[in-house]
mmCIF file of C-alpha atoms in Angstrom:
data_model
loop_
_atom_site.group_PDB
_atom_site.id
_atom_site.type_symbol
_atom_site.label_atom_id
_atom_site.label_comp_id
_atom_site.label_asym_id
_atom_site.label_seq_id
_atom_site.Cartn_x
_atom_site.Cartn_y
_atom_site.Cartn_z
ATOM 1 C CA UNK A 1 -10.016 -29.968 -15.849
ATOM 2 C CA UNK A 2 -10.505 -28.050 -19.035
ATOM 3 C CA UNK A 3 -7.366 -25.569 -18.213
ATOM 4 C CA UNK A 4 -5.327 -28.942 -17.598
ATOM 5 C CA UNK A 5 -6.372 -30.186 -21.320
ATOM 6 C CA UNK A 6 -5.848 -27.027 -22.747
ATOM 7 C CA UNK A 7 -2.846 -28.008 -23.831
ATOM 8 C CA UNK A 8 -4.108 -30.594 -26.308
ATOM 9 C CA UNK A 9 -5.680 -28.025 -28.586
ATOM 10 C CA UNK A 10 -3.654 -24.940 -28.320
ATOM 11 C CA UNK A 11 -1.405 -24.080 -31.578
ATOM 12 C CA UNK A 12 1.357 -23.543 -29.683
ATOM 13 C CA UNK A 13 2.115 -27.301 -29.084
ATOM 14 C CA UNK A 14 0.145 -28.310 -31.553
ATOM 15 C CA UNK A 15 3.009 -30.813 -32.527
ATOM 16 C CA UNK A 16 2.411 -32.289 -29.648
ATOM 17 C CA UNK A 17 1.499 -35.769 -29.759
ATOM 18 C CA UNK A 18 -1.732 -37.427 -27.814
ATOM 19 C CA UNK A 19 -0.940 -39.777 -25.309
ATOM 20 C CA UNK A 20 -2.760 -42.891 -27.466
ATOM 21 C CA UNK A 21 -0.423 -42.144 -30.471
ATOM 22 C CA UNK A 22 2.730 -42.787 -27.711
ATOM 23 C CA UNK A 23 1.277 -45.511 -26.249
ATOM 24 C CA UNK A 24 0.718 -47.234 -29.760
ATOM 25 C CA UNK A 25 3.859 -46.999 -31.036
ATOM 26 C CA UNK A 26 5.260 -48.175 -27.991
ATOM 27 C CA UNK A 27 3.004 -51.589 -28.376
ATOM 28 C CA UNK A 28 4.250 -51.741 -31.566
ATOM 29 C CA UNK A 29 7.773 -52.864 -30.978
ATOM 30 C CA UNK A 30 6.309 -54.479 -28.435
ATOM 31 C CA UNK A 31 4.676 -56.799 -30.529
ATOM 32 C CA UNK A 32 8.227 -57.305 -33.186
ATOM 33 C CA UNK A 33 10.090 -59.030 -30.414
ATOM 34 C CA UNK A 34 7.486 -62.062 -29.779
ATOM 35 C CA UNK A 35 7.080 -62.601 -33.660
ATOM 36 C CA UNK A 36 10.490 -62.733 -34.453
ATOM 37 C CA UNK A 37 11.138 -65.217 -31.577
ATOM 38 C CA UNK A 38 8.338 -67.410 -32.869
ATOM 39 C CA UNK A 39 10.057 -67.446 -36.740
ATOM 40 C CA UNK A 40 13.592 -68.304 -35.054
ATOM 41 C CA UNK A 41 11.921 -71.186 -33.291
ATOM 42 C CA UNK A 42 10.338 -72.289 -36.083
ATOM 43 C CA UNK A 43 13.255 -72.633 -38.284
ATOM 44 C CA UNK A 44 15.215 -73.748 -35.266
ATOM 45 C CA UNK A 45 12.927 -76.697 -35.073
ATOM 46 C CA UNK A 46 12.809 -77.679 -38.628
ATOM 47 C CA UNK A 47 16.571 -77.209 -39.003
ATOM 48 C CA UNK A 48 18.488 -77.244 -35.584
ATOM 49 C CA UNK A 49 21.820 -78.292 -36.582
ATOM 50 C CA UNK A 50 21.920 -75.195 -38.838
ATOM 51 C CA UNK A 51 19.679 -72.214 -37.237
ATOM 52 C CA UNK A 52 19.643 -73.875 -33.640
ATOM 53 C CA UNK A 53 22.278 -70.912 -33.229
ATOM 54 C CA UNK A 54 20.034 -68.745 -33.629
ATOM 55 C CA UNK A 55 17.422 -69.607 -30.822
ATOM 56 C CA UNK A 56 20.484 -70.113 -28.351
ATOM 57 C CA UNK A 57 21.457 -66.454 -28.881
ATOM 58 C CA UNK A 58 18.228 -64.971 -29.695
ATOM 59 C CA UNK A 59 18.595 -62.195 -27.263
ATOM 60 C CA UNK A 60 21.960 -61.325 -29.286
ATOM 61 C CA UNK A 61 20.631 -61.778 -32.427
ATOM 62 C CA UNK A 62 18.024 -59.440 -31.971
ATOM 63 C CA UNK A 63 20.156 -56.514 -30.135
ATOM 64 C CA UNK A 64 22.074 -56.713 -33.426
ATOM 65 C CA UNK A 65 19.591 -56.190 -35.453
ATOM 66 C CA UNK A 66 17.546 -53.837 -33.174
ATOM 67 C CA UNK A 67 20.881 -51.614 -33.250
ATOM 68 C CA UNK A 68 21.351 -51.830 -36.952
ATOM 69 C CA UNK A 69 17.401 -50.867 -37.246
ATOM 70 C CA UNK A 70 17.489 -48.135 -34.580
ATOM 71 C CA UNK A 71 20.645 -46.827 -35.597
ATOM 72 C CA UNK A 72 19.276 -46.272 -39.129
ATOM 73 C CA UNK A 73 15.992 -44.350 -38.480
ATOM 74 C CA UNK A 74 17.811 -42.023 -35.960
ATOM 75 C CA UNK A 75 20.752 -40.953 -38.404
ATOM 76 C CA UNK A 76 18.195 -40.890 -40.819
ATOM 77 C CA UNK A 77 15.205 -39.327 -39.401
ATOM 78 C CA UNK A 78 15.807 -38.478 -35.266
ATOM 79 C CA UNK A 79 12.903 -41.069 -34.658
ATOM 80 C CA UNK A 80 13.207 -44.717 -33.775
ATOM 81 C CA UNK A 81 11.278 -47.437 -35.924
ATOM 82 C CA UNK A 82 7.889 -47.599 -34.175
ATOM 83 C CA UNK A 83 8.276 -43.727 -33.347
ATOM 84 C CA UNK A 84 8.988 -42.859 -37.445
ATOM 85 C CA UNK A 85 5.935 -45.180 -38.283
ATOM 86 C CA UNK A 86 3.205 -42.634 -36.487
ATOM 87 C CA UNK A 87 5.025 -39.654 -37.992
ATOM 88 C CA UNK A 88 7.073 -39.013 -34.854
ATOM 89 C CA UNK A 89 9.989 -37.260 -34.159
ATOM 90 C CA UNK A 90 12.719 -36.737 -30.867
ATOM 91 C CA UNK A 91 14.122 -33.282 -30.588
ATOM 92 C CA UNK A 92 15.443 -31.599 -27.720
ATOM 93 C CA UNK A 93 13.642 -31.560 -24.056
ATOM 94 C CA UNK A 94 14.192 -27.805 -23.634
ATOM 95 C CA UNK A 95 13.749 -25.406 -26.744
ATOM 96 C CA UNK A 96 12.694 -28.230 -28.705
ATOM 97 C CA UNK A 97 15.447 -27.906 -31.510
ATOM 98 C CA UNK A 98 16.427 -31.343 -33.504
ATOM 99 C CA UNK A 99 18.851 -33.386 -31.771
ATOM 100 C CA UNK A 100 22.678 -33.975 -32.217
ATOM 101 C CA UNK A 101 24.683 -37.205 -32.404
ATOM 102 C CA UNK A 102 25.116 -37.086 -28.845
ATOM 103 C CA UNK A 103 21.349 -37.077 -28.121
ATOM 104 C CA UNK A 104 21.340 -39.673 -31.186
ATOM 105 C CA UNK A 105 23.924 -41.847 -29.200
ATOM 106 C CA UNK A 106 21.918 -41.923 -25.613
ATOM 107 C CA UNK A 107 18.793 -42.423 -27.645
ATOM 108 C CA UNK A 108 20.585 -45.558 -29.676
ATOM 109 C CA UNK A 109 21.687 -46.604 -25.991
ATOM 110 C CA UNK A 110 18.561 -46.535 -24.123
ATOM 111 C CA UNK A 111 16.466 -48.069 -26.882
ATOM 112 C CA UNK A 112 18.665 -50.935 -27.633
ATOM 113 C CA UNK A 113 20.278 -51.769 -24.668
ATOM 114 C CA UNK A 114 17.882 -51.153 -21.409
ATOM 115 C CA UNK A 115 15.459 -54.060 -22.945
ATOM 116 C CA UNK A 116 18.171 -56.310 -23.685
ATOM 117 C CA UNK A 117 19.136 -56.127 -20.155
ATOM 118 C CA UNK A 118 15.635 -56.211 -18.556
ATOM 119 C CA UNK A 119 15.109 -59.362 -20.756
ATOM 120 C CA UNK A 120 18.762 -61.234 -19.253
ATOM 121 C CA UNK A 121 16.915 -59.899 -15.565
ATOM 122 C CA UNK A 122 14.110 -61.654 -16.106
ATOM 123 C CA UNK A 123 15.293 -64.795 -17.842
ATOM 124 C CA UNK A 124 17.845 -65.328 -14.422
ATOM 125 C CA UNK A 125 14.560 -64.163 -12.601
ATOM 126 C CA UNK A 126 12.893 -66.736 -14.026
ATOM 127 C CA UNK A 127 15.426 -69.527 -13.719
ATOM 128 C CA UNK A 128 15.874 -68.421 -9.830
ATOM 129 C CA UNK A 129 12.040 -69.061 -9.267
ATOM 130 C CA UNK A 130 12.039 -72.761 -10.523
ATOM 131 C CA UNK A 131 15.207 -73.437 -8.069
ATOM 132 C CA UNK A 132 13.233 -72.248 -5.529
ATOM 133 C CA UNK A 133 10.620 -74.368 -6.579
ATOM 134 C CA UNK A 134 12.478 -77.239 -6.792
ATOM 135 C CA UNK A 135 14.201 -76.304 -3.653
ATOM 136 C CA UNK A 136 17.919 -76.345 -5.275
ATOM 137 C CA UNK A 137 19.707 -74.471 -3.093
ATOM 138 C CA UNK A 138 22.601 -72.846 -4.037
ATOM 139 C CA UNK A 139 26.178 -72.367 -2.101
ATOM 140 C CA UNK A 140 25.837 -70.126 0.371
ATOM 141 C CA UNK A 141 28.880 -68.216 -0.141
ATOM 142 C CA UNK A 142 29.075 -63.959 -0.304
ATOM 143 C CA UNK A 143 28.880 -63.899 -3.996
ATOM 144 C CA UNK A 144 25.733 -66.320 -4.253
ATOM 145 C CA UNK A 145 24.223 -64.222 -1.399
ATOM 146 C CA UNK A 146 24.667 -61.036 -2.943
ATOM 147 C CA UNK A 147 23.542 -62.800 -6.071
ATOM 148 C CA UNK A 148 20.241 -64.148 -4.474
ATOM 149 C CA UNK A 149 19.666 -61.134 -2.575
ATOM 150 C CA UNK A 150 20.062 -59.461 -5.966
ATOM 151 C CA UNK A 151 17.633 -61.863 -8.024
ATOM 152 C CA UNK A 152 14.916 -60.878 -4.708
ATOM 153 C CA UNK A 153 15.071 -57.501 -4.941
ATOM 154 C CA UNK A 154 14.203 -57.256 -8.910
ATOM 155 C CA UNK A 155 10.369 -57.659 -8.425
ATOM 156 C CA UNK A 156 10.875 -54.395 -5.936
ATOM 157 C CA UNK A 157 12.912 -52.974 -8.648
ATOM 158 C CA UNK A 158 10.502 -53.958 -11.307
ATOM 159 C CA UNK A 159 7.568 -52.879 -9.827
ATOM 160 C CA UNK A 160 8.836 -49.231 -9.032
ATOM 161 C CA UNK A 161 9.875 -48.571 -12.416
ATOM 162 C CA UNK A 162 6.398 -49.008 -13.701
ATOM 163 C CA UNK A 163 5.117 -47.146 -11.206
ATOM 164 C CA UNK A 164 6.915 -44.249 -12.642
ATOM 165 C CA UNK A 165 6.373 -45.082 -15.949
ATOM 166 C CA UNK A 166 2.973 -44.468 -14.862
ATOM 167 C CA UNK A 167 3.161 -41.533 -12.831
ATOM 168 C CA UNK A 168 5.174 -39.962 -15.771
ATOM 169 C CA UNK A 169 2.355 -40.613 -18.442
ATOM 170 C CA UNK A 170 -0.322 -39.280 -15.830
ATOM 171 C CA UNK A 171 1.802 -36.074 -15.629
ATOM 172 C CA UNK A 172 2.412 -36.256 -19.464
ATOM 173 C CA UNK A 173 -1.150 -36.374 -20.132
ATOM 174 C CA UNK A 174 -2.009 -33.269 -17.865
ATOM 175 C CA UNK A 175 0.496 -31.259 -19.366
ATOM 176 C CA UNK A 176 3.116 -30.989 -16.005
ATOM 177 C CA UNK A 177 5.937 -32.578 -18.212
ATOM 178 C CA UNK A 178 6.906 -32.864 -22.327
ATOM 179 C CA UNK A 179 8.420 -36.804 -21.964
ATOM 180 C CA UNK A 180 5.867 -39.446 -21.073
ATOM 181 C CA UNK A 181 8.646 -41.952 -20.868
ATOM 182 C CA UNK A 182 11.492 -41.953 -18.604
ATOM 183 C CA UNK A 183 13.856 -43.548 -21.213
ATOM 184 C CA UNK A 184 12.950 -40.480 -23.119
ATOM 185 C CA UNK A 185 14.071 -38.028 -20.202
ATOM 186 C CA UNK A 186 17.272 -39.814 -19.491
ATOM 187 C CA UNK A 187 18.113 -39.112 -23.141
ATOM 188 C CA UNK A 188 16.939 -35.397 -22.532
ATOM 189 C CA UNK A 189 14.628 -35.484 -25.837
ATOM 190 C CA UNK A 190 10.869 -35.431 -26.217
ATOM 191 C CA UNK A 191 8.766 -36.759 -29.060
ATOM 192 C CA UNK A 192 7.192 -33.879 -31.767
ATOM 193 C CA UNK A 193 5.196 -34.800 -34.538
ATOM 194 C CA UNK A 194 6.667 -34.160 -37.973
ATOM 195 C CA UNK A 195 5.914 -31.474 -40.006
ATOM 196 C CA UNK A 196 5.775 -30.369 -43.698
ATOM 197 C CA UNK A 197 9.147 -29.279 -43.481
ATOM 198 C CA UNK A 198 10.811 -32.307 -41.903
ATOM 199 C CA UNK A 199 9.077 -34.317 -44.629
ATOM 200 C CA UNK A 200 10.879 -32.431 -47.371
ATOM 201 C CA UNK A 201 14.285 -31.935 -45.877
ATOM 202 C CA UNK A 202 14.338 -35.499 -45.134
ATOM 203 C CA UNK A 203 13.012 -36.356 -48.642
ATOM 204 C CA UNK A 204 16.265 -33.835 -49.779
ATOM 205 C CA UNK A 205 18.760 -35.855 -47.574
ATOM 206 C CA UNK A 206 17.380 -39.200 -48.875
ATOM 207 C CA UNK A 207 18.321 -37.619 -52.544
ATOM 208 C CA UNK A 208 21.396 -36.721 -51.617
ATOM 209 C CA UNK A 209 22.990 -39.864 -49.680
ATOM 210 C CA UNK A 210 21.701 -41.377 -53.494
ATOM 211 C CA UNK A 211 25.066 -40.491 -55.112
ATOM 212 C CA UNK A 212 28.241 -41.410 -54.144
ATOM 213 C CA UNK A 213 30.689 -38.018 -52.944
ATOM 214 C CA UNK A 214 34.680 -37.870 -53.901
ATOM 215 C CA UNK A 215 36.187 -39.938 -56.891
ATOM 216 C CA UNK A 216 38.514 -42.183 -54.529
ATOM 217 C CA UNK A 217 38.633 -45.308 -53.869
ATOM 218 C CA UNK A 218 38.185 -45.345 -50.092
ATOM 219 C CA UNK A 219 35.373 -42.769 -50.758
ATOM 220 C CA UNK A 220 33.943 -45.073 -53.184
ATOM 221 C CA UNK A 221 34.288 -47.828 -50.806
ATOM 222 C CA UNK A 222 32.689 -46.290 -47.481
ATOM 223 C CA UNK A 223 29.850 -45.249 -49.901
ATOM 224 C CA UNK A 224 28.638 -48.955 -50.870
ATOM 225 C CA UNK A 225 29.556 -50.215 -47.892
ATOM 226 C CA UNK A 226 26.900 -47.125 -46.294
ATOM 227 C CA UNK A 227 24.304 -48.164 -49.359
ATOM 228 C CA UNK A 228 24.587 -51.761 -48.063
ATOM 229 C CA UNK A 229 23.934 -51.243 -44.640
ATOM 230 C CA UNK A 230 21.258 -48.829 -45.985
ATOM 231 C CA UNK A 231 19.549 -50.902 -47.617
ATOM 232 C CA UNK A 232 19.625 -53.510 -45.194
ATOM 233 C CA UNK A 233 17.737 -51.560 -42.488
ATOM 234 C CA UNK A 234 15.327 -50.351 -45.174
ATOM 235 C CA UNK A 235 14.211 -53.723 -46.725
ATOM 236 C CA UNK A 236 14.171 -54.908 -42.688
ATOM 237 C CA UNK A 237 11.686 -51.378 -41.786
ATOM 238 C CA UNK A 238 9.511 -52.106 -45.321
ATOM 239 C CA UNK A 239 8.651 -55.256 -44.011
ATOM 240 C CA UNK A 240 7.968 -54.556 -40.861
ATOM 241 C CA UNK A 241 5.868 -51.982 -41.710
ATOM 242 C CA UNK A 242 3.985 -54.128 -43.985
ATOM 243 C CA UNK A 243 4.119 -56.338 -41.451
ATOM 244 C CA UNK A 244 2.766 -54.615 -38.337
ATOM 245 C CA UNK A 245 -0.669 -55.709 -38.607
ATOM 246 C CA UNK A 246 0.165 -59.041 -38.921
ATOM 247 C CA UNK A 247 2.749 -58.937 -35.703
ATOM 248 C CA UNK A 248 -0.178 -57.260 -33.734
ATOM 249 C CA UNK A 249 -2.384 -60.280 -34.664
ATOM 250 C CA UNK A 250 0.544 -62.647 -33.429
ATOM 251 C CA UNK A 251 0.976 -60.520 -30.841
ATOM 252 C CA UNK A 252 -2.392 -61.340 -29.038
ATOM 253 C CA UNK A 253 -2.278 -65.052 -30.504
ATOM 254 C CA UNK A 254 0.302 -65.143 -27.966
ATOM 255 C CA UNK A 255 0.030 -62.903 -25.750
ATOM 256 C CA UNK A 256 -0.944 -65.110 -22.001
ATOM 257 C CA UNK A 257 -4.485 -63.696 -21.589
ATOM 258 C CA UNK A 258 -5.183 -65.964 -24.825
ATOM 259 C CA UNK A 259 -3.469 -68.801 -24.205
ATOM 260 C CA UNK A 260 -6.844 -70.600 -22.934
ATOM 261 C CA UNK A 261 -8.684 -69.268 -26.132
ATOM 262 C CA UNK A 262 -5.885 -70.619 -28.600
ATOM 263 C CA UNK A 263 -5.790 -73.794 -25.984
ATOM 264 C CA UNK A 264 -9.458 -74.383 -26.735
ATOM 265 C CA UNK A 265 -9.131 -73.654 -30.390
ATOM 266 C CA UNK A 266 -6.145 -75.863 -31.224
ATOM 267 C CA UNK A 267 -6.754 -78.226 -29.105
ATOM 268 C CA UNK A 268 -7.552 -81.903 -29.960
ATOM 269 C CA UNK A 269 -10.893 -82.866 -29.036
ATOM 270 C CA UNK A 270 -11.262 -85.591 -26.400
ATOM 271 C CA UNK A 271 -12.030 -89.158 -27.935
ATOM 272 C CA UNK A 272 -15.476 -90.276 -27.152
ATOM 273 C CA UNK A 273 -15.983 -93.592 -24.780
ATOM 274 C CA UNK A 274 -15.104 -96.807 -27.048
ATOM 275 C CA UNK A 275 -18.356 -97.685 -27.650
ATOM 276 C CA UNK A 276 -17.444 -100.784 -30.650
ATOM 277 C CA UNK A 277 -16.401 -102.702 -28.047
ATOM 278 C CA UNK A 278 -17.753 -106.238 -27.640
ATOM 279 C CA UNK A 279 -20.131 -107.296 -25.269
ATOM 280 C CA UNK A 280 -17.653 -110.004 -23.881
ATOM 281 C CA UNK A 281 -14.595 -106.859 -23.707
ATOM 282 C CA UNK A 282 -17.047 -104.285 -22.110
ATOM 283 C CA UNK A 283 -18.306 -107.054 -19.318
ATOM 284 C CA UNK A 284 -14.430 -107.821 -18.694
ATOM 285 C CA UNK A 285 -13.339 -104.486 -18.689
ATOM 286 C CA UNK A 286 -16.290 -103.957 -16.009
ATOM 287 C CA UNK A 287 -15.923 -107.195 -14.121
ATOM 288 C CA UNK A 288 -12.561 -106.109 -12.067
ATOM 289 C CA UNK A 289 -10.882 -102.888 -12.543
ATOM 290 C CA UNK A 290 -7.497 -103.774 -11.165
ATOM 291 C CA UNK A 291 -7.429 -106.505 -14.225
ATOM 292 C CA UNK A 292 -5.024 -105.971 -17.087
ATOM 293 C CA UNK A 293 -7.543 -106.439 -20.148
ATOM 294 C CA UNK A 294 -4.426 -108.111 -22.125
ATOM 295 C CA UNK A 295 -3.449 -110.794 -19.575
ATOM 296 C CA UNK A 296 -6.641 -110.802 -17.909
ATOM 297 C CA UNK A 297 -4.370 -110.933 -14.594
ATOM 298 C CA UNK A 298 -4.321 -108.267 -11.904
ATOM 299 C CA UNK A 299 -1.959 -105.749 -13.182
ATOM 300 C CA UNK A 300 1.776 -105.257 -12.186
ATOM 301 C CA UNK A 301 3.604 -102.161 -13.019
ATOM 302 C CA UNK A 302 0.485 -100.143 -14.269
ATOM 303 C CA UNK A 303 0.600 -97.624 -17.308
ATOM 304 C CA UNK A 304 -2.055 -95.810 -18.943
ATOM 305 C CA UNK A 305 -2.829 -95.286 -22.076
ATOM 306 C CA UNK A 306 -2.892 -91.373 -22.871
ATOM 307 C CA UNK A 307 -4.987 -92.108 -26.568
ATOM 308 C CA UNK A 308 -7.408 -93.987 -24.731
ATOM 309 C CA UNK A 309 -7.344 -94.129 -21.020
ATOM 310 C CA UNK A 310 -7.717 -97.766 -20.243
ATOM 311 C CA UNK A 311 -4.707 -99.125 -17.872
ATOM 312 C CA UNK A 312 -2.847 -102.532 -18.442
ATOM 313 C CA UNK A 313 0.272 -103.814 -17.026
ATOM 314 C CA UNK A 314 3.102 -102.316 -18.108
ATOM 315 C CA UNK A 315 5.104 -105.114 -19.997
ATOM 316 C CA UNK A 316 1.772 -106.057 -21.490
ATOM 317 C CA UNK A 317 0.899 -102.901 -22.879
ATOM 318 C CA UNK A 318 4.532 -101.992 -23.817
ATOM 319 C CA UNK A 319 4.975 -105.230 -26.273
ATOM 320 C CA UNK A 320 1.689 -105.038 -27.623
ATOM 321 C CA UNK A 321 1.749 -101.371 -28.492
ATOM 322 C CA UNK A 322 5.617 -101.958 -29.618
ATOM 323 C CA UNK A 323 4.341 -104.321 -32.114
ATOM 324 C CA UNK A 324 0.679 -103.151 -33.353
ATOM 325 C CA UNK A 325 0.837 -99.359 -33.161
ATOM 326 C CA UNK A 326 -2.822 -99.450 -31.264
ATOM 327 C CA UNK A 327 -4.506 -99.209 -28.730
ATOM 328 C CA UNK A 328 -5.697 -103.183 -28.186
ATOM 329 C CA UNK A 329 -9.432 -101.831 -26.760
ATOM 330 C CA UNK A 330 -10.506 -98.929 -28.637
ATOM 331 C CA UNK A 331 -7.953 -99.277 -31.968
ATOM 332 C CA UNK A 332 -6.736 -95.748 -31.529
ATOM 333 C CA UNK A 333 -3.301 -95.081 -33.030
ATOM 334 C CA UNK A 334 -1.017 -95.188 -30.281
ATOM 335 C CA UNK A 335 2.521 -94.983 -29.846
ATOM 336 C CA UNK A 336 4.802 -95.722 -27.108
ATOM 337 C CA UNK A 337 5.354 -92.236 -26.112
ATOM 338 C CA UNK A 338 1.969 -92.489 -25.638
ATOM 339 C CA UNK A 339 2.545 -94.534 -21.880
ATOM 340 C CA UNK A 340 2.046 -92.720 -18.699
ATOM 341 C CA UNK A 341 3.313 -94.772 -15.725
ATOM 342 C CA UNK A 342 0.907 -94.541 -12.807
ATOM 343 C CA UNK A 343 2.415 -94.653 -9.270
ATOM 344 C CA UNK A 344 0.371 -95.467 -6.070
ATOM 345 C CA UNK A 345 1.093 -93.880 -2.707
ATOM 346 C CA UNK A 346 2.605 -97.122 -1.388
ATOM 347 C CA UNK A 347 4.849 -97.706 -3.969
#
């Protein structure tokens, strides 16, 4: 065991990064995705006729500005976001040398566009699971077989890609390969920490690309229009790294293992028993239970009340909450939305 962790301490890979400095940069765009949905809903919600766009096309909107972000950091420092934020950097699987734009391309490619796609997979996943559900079958012609067959096997698919996911970062971690990701190996890099060096050549580039080159027009042009898109990414990277501890709190306000915390925190509490009631409404509301306690008839059409819990007829209730806003028991602000229909087994 110690000859297998030697690796961890000896100077030659010394710029090797531990397995728990992968892993958490990894969480952390992890965590971006679910915080920037919630904002988009947000505003969607307060204003859909002008950011409802938005929300439709979320998955668009934020491949655009994934590229635009990941795209900037790896022209700029051969590192993606998260990867730049713990002092990372990708150079070359074999001697370890910094990578080209080709490398930068299939890096751009299989950190933008492999989790857009696993996100459409799972959203027609998802959408296949409540047909099947609801039992809506589709035609059964060759293309909606193939597609159906398709939609089945992505669990299988699924499944065995974590499964190497994991076997890679159990080999990465005992030193039998230099990539704990396979997104990383497809792109032939591996991740080195950065040095003294790459700090000051990159703070040498950053001085340079801070004047414009040529005396042209065009030149001129291309310039701004390079400054713009710089500074774009950068004010979107400041504030996400001012922002990452705050979009790993959202992250496990939402995350589904706490839904039932948040549930029980946010949550309304349940309204006690009406206990004002009279002594002549609590002996009638005793007396017979299939009685509506408006008409005092037996009750046709019954609906509950959701604020309060007390069933009437439904044309009773519906006028009388139409008209006073309240529940007529417990005076419990009610509104209509507030009717549940109830339906008996022989009805």
């Amino acid at each position: 065991m110690a000859e297998a962790g030697a690796h961890l301490t000896s100077g030659a890979v010394r710029e090797q990064p531990s397995i728990f400095e992968l892993l958490a940069q990894e969480s952390l765009m992890e965590a971006v995705k679910p915080a920037l949905r919630h904002a988009v809903k947000v505003l969607a919600e307060s204003n859909p006729r002008r950011f409802g766009f938005l929300w439709r096309g979320f998955d668009e909107f934020y491949l655009l500005l994934d590229v635009l972000l990941q795209r900037h950091f790896l022209s700029r420092w051969s590192a993606s976001f998260s990867e730049n934020f713990y002092g990372l950097k990708r150079v070359s699987a074999g001697r370890g040398l910094p990578v080209g734009p080709r490398a930068r391309r299939r890096s751009l490619l299989l950190l933008c566009l492999v989790p857009y796609l696993r996100a459409k997979l799972e959203a027609v996943f998802a959408r296949q699971r409540e047909e099947e559900d609801f039992s809506i079958r589709l035609a059964q012609s060759r293309t909606q077989r193939l597609y159906r067959a398709a939609v089945a096997a992505y669990p299988y698919v699924n499944s065995a890609w974590r499964a190497w996911i994991f076997c890679q970062q159990l080999l990465f971690v005992f030193g039998a390969v230099r990539a704990h990701n396979p997104l990383l190996w497809l792109a032939r890099v591996r991740l080195a920490r950065l040095s003294r060096r790459d700090i000051r050549e990159m703070e040498l580039k950053a001085g340079q690309m801070g004047s414009p080159h040529g005396n042209s027009v065009l030149q001129r042009a291309w310039w701004l229009t390079s400054q713009a898109a710089r500074g774009v990414a950068v004010s979107l990277s400041t504030s996400l790294s001012l922002g990452v501890f705050f979009l790993q709190f959202l992250e496990w306000w939402y995350s589904s293992d706490n839904r039932a915390v948040v549930k029980s925190l946010t949550s309304l509490p349940a309204p006690p028993p009406p206990l004002h009631l009279g002594e002549e409404g609590r002996r009638d509301a005793a007396a017979d239970v299939s009685r509506c306690p408006l008409c005092r008839r037996l009750r046709v059409n019954a609906a509950v009340l959701s604020t309060s819990g007390f069933v009437f007829c439904y044309r009773c209730i519906y006028l009388y909450v139409k008209a006073n806003r309240r529940c007529p028991l417990t005076g419990y602000p009610t509104e209509l939305q507030h009717l549940i229909k109830i339906y008996s087994p022989d009805t």
